[in-house]
mmCIF file of C-alpha atoms in Angstrom:
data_model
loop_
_atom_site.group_PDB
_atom_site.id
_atom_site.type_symbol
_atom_site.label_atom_id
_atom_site.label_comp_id
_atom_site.label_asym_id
_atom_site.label_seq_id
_atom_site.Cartn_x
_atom_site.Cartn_y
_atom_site.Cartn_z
ATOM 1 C CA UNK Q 1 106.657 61.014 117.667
ATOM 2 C CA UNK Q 2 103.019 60.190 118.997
ATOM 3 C CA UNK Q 3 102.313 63.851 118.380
ATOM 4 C CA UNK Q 4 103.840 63.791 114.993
ATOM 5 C CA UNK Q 5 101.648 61.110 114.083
ATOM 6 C CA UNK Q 6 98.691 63.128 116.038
ATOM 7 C CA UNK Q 7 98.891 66.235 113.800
ATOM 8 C CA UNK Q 8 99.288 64.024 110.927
ATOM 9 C CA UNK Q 9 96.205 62.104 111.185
ATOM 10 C CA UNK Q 10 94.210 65.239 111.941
ATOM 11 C CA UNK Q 11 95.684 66.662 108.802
ATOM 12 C CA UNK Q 12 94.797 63.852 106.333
ATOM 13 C CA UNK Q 13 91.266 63.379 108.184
ATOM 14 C CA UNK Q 14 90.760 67.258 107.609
ATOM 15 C CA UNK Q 15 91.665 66.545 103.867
ATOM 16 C CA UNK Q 16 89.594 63.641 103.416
ATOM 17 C CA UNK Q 17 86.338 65.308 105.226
ATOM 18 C CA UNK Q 18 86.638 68.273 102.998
ATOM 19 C CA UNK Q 19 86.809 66.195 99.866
ATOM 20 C CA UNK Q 20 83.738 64.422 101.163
ATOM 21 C CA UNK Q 21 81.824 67.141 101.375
ATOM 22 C CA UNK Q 22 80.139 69.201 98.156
ATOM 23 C CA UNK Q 23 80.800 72.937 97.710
ATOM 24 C CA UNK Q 24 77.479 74.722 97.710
ATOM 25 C CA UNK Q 25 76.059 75.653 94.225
ATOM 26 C CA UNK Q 26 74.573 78.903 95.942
ATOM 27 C CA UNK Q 27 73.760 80.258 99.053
ATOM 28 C CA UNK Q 28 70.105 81.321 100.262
ATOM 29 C CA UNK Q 29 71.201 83.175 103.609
ATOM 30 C CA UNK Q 30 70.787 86.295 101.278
ATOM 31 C CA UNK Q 31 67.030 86.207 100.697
ATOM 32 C CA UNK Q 32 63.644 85.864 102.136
ATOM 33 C CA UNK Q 33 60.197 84.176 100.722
ATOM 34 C CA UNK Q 34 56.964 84.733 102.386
ATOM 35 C CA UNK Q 35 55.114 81.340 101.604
ATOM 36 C CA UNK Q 36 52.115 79.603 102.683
ATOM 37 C CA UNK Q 37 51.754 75.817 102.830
ATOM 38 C CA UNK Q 38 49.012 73.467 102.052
ATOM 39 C CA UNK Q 39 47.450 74.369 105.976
ATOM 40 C CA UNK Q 40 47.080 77.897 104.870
ATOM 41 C CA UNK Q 41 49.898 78.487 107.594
ATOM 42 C CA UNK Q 42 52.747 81.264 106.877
ATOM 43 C CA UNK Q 43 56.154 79.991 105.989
ATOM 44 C CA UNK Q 44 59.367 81.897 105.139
ATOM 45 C CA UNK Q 45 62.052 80.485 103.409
ATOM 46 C CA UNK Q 46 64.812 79.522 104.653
ATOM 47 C CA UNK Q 47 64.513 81.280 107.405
ATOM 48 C CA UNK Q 48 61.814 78.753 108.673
ATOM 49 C CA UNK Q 49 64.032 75.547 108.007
ATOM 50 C CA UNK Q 50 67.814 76.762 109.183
ATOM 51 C CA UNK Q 51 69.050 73.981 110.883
ATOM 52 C CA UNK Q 52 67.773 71.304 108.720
ATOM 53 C CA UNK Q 53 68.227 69.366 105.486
ATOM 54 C CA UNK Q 54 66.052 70.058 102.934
ATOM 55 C CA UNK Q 55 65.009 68.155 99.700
ATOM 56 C CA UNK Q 56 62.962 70.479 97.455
ATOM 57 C CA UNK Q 57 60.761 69.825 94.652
ATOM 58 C CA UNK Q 58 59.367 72.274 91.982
ATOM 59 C CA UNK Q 59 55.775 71.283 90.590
ATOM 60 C CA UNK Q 60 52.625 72.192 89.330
ATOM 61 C CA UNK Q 61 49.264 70.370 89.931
ATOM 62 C CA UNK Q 62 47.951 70.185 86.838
ATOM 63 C CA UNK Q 63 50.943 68.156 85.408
ATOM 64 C CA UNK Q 64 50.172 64.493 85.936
ATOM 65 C CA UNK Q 65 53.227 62.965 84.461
ATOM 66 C CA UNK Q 66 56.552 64.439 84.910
ATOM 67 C CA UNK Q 67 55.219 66.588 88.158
ATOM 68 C CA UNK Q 68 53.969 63.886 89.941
ATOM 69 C CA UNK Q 69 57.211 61.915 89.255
ATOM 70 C CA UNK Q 70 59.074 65.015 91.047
ATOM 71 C CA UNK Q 71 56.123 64.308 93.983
ATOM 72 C CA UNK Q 72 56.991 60.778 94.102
ATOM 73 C CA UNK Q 73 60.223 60.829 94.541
ATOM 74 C CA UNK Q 74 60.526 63.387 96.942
ATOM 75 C CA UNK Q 75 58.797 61.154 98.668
ATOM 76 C CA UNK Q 76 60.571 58.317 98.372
ATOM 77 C CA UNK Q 77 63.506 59.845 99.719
ATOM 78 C CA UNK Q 78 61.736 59.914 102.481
ATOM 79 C CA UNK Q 79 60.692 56.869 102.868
ATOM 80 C CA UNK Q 80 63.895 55.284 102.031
ATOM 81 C CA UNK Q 81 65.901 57.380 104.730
ATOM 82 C CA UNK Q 82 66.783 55.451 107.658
ATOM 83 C CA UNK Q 83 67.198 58.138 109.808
ATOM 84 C CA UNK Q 84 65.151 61.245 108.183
ATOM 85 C CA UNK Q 85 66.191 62.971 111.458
ATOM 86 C CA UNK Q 86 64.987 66.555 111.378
ATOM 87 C CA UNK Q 87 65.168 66.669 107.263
ATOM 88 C CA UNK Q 88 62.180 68.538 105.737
ATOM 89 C CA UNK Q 89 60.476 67.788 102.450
ATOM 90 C CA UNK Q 90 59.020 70.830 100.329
ATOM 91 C CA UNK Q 91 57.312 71.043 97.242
ATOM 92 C CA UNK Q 92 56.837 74.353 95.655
ATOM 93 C CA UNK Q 93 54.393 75.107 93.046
ATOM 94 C CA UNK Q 94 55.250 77.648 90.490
ATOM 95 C CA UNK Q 95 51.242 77.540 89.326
ATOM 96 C CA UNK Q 96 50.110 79.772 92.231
ATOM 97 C CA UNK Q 97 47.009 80.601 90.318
ATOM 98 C CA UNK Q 98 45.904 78.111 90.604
ATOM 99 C CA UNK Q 99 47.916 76.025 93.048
ATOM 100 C CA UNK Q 100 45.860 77.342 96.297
ATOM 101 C CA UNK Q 101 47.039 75.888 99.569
ATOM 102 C CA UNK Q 102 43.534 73.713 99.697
ATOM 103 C CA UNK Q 103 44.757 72.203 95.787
ATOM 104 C CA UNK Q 104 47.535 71.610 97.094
ATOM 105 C CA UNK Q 105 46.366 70.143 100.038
ATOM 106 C CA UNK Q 106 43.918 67.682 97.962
ATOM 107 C CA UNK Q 107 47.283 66.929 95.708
ATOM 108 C CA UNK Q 108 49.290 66.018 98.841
ATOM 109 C CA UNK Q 109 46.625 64.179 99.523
ATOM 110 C CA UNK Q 110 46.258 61.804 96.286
ATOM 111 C CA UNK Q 111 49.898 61.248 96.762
ATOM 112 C CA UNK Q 112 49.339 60.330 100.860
ATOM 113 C CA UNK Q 113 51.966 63.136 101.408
ATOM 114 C CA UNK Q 114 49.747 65.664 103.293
ATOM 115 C CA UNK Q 115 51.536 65.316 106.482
ATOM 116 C CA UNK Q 116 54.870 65.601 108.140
ATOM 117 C CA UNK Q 117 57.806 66.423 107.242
ATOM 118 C CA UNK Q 118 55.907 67.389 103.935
ATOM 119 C CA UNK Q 119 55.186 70.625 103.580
ATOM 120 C CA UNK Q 120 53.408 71.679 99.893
ATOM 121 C CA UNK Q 121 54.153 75.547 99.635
ATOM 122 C CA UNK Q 122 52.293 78.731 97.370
ATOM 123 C CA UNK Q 123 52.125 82.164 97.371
ATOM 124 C CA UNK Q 124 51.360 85.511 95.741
ATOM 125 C CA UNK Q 125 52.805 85.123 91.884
ATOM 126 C CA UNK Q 126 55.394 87.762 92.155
ATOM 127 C CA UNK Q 127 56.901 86.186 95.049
ATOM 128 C CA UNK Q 128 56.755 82.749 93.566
ATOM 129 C CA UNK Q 129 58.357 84.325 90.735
ATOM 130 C CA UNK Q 130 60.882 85.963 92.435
ATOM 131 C CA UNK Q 131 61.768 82.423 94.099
ATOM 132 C CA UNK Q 132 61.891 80.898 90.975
ATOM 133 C CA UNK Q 133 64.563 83.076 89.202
ATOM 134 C CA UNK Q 134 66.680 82.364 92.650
ATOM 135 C CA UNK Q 135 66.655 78.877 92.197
ATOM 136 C CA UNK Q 136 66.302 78.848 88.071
ATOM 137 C CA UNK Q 137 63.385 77.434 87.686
ATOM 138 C CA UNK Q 138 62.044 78.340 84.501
ATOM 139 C CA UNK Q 139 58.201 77.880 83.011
ATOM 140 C CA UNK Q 140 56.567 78.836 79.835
ATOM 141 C CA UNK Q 141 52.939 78.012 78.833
ATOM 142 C CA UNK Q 142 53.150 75.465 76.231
ATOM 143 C CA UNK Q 143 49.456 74.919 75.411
ATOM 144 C CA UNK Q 144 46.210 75.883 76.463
ATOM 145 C CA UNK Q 145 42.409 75.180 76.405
ATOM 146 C CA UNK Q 146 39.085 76.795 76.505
ATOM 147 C CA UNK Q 147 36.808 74.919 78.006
ATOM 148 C CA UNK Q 148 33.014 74.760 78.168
ATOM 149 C CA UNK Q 149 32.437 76.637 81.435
ATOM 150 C CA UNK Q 150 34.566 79.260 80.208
ATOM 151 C CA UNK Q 151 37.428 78.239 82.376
ATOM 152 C CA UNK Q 152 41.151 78.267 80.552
ATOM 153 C CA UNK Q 153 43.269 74.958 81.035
ATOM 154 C CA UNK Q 154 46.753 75.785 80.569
ATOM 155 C CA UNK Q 155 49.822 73.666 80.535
ATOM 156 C CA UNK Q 156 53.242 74.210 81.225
ATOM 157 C CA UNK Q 157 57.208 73.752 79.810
ATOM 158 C CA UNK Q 158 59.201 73.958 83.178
ATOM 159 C CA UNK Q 159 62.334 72.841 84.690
ATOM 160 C CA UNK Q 160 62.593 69.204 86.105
ATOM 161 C CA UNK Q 161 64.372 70.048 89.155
ATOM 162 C CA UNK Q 162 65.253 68.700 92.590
ATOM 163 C CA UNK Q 163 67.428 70.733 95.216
ATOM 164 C CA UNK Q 164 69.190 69.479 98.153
ATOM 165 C CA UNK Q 165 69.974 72.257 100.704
ATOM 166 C CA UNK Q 166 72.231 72.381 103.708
ATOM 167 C CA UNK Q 167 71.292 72.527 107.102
ATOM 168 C CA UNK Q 168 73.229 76.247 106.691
ATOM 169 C CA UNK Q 169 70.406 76.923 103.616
ATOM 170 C CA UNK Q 170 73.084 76.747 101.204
ATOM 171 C CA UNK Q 171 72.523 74.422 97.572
ATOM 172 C CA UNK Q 172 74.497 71.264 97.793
ATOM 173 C CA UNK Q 173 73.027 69.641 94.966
ATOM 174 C CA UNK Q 174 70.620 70.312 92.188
ATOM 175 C CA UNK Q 175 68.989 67.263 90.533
ATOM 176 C CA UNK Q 176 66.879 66.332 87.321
ATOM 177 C CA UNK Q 177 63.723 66.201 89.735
ATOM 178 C CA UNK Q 178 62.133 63.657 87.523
ATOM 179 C CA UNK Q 179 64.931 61.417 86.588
ATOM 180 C CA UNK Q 180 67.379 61.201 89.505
ATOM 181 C CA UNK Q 181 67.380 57.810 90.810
ATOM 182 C CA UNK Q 182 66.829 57.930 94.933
ATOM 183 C CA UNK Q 183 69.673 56.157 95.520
ATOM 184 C CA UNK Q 184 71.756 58.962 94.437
ATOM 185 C CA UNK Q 185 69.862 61.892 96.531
ATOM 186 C CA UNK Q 186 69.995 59.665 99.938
ATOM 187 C CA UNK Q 187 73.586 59.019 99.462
ATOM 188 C CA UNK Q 188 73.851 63.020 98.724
ATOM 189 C CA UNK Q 189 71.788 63.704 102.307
ATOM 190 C CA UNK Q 190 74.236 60.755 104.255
ATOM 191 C CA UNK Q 191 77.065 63.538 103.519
ATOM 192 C CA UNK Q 192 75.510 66.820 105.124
ATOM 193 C CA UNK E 1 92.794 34.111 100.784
ATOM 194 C CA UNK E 2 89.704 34.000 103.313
ATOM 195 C CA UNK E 3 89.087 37.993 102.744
ATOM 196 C CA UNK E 4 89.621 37.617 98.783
ATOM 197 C CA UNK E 5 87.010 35.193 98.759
ATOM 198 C CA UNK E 6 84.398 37.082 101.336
ATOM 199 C CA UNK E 7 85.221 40.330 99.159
ATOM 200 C CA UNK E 8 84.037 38.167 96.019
ATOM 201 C CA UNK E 9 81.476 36.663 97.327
ATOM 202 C CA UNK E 10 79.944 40.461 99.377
ATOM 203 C CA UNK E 11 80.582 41.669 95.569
ATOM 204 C CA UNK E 12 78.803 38.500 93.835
ATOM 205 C CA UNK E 13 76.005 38.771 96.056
ATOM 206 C CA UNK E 14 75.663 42.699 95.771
ATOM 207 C CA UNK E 15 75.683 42.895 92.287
ATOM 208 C CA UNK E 16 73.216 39.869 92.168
ATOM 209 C CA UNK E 17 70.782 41.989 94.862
ATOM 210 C CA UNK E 18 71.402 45.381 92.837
ATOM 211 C CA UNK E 19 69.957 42.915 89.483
ATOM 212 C CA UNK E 20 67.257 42.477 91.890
ATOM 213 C CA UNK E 21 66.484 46.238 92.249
ATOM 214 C CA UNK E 22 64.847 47.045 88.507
ATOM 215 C CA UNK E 23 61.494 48.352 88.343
ATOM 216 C CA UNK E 24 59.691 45.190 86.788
ATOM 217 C CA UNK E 25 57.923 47.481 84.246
ATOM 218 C CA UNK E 26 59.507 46.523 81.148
ATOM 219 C CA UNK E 27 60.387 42.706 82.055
ATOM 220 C CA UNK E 28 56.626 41.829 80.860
ATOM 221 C CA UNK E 29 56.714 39.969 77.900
ATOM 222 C CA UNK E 30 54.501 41.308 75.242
ATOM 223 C CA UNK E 31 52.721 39.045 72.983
ATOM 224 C CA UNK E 32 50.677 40.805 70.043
ATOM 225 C CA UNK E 33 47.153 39.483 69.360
ATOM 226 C CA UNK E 34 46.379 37.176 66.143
ATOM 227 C CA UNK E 35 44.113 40.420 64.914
ATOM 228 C CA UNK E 36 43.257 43.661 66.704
ATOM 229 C CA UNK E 37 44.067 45.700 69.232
ATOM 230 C CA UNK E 38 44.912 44.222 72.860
ATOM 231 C CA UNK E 39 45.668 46.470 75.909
ATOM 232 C CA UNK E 40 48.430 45.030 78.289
ATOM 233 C CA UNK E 41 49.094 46.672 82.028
ATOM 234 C CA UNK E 42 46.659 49.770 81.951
ATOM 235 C CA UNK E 43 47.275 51.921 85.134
ATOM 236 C CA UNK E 44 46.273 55.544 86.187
ATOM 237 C CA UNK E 45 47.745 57.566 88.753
ATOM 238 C CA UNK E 46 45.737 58.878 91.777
ATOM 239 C CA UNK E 47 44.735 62.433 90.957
ATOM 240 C CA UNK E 48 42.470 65.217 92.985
ATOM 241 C CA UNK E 49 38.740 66.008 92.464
ATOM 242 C CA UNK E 50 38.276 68.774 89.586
ATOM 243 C CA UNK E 51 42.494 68.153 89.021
ATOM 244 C CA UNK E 52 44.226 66.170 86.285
ATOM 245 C CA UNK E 53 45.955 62.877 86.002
ATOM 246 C CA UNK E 54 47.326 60.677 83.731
ATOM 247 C CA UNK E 55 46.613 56.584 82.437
ATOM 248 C CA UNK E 56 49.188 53.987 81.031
ATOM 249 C CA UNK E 57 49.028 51.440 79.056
ATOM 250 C CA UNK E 58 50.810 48.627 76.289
ATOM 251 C CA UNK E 59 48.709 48.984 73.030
ATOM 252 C CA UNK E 60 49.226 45.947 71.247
ATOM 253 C CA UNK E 61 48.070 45.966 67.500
ATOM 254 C CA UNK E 62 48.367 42.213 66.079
ATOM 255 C CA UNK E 63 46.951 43.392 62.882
ATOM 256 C CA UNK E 64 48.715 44.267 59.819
ATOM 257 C CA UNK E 65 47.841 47.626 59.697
ATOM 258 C CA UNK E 66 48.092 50.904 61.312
ATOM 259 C CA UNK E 67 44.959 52.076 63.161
ATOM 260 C CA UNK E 68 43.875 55.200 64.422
ATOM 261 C CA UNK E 69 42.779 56.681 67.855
ATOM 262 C CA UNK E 70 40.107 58.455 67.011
ATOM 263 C CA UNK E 71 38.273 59.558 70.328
ATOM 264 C CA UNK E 72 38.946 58.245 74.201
ATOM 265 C CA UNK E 73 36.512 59.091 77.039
ATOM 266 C CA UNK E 74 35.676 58.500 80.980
ATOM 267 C CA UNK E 75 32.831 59.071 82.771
ATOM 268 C CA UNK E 76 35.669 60.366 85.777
ATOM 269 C CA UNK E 77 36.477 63.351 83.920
ATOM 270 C CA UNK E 78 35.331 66.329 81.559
ATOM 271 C CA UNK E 79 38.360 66.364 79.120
ATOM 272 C CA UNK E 80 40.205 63.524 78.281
ATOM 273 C CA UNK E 81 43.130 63.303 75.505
ATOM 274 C CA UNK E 82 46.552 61.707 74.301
ATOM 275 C CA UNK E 83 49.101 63.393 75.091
ATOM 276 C CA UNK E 84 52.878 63.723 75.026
ATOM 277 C CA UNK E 85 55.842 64.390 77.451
ATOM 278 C CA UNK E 86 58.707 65.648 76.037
ATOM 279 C CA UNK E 87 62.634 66.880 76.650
ATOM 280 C CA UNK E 88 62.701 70.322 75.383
ATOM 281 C CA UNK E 89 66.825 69.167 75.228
ATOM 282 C CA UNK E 90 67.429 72.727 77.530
ATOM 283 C CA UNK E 91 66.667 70.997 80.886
ATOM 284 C CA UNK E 92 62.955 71.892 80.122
ATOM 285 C CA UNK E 93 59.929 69.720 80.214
ATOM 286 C CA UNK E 94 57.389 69.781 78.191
ATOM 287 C CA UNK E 95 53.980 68.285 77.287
ATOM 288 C CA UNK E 96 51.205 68.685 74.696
ATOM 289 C CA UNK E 97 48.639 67.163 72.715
ATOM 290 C CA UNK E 98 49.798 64.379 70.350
ATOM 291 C CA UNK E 99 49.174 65.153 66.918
ATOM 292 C CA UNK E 100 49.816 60.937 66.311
ATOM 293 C CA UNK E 101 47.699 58.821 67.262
ATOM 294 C CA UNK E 102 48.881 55.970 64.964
ATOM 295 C CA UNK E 103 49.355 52.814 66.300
ATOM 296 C CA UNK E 104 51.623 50.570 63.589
ATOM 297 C CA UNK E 105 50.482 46.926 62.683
ATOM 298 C CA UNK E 106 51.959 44.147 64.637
ATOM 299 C CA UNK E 107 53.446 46.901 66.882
ATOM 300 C CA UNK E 108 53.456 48.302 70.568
ATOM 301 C CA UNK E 109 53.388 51.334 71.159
ATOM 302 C CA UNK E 110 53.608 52.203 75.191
ATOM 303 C CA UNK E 111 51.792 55.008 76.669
ATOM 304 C CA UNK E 112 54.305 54.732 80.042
ATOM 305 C CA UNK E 113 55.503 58.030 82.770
ATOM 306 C CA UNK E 114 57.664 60.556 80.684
ATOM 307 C CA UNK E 115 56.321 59.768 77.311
ATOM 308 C CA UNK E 116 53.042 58.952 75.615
ATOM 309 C CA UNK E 117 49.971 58.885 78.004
ATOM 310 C CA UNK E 118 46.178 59.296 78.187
ATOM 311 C CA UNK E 119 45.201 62.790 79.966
ATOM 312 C CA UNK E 120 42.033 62.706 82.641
ATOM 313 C CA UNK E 121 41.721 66.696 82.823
ATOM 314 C CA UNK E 122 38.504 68.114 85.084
ATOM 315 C CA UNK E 123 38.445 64.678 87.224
ATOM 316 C CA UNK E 124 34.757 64.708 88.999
ATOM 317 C CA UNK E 125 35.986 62.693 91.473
ATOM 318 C CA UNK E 126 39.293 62.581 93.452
ATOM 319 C CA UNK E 127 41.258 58.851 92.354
ATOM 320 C CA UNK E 128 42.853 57.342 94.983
ATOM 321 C CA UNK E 129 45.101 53.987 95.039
ATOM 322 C CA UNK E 130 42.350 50.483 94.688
ATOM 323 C CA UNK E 131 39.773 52.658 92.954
ATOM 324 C CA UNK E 132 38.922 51.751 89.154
ATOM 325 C CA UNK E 133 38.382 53.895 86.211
ATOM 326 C CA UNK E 134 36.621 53.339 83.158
ATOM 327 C CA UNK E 135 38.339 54.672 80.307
ATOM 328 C CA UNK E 136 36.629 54.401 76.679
ATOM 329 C CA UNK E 137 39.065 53.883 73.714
ATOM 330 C CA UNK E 138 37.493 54.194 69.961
ATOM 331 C CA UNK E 139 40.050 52.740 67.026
ATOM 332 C CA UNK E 140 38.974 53.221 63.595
ATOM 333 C CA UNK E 141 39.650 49.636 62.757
ATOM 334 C CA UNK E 142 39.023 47.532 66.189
ATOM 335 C CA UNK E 143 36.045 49.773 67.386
ATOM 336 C CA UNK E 144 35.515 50.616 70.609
ATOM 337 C CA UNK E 145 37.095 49.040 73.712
ATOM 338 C CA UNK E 146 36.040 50.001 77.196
ATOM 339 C CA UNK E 147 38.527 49.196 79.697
ATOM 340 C CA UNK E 148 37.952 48.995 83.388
ATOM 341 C CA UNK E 149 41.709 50.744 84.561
ATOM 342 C CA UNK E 150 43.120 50.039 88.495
ATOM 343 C CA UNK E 151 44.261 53.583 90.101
ATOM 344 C CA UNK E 152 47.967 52.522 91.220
ATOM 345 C CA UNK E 153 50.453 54.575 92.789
ATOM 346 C CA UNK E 154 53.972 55.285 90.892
ATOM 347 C CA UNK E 155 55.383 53.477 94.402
ATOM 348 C CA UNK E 156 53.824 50.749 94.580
ATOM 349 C CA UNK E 157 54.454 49.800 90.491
ATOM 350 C CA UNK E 158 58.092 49.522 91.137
ATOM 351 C CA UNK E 159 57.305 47.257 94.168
ATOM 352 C CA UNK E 160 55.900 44.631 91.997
ATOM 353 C CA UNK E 161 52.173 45.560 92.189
ATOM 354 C CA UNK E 162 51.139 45.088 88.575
ATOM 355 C CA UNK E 163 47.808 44.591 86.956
ATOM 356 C CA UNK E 164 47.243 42.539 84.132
#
């Protein structure tokens, strides 16, 4: 009887645990991005963060409004974690021309975010292209600028996009970056 | 009994602490000049040296009719103009200039995150959080206002840090 009740239990608690937890949207295992962060240091993703949560945000620097909403609340997820653990925090520019790691270091900066477990990544534009059709991302210029010194300001239409990935690199959840109340991404993380 | 009332009252006083939660940015009350324009709750957002950023405001137009930006400025940065946020309705993004700068008679029209807001582009200076900016606006009715604007984080609006 007591092991009737035994295999029973394990049962339902196997049922309820899977319907707790998301199935992934995609799987990253597959691929491999050479990156560089905000330090000018070498990062590959995922390789680089297997084993850990990850809450990623897509940006561009030159975006004050909706981009530096994404920033923010990235970073409030952060804040508002209890136990962050080992979670990392990446924000990924898909301006590398002119998102340098040193912009993005003075960016990280304004928004007190240039440190741990932040990490603001770049790269050559074909692989932060490549990246970005992986995780659908999409830009397209929407307006540009010439300016006196005979610099071009251009601005973008992109994605507003959040992604929480396993500690397995596999997409839990993929947010409206801008939008998405914290709440709602912490409670997402308290299930992985 | 004693667990239906200490599940009300958990729920009572959850809900009550959840009411607590909003962002105080809209529960200013808004009251539109006799004549003019007045500027309620102007903020800007920190931004890098030779980068971008973005200011917010309530422009409050008491008169009876509609008046016109016509120019802004800042001594902080190179470009400065009014632009727009929008939902491209495809799970896009977008922004670009306004082509509208009308601001209605006894109206307010909020420049706020996500919508309607007051570009710094080619910032000489990096803005950080307690710093001040002037920003120059030029109606063609009122005139010219120069406002004096406190650099705020997004964070620390939707703690309650306000200025007015």
């Amino acid at each position: 009887m007591n092991k009737s009740v035994l295999f029973f239990s394990l049962i339902l608690s196997s049922v309820l645990l899977s319907a707790c937890s998301s199935p992934a949207l995609d799987d990253y295992r597959d691929v491999r991005f050479e990156l560089i962060n905000q330090n000018g240091e070498a990062v590959v993703f995922p390789d680089d963060f297997r084993g850990s949560p990850l809450v990623v945000g897509f940006i561009y620097t030159h975006c004050p409004d909706i981009c530096s909403f994404i920033t923010a609340n990235v970073g409030k997820v952060y804040e508002e974690m209890d136990q962050p653990g080992d979670t990392q925090f990446l924000l990924v520019t898909f301006d590398p021309e002119r998102d340098t790691p040193t912009v993005l270091k003075e960016y990280a900066a304004a928004f007190d975010m240039d440190r741990p477990p932040f990490q603001f990544l770049t790269g050559d534009p074909e692989t932060i292209d490549s990246f970005m059709r992986r995780v659908s991302v999409r830009t397209q210029e929407s307006y540009s600028r010439d300016l006196e010194d005979g610099e071009r300001m251009y601005f973008l239409n992109h994605s507003d996009k959040i992604l929480l990935i396993d500690q397995n690199s596999r997409l839990i959840f993929d947010y409206g970056g801008s939008m998405t109340p914290v709440n709602i991404i912490l409670e997402d993380l308290n299930k992985l | 009994m004693k667990s239906s009332l200490s599940l009300l009252l958990f729920t009572l006083s959850f809900i009550l602490f959840a009411g607590c939660q909003n962002p105080p940015e809209e529960s200013a009350e808004l009251i539109l000049p006799e004549s003019g324009i007045a500027i309620e709750d102007a903020w800007a957002r920190p931004g890098r040296a030779n980068g971008v950023t973005a200011v917010y405001m309530h422009v409050l137009n008491g008169s009876a009719e509609t008046d016109t930006l016509v120019a802004i400025s800042s001594p902080v940065a190179g470009l400065v103009e009014l632009h727009e946020t929008f939902d491209r309705g495809d799970g896009m993004m977008g922004m670009r200039e306004s082509e509208e700068p009308f601001f209605p008679g006894e109206s307010v029209v909020s420049m706020r995150p996500g919508g309607l807001h007051i570009m710094l582009m080619q910032l000489r200076e990096a803005l950080q959080e307690g710093d001040e900016v002037e920003v120059t606006l030029e109606f063609s009715i009122a005139g010219e206002m120069t406002l004096s604007v406190p650099v705020q984080s997004p964070d620390s609006r939707t703690t309650g840090v306000h200025s007015h």
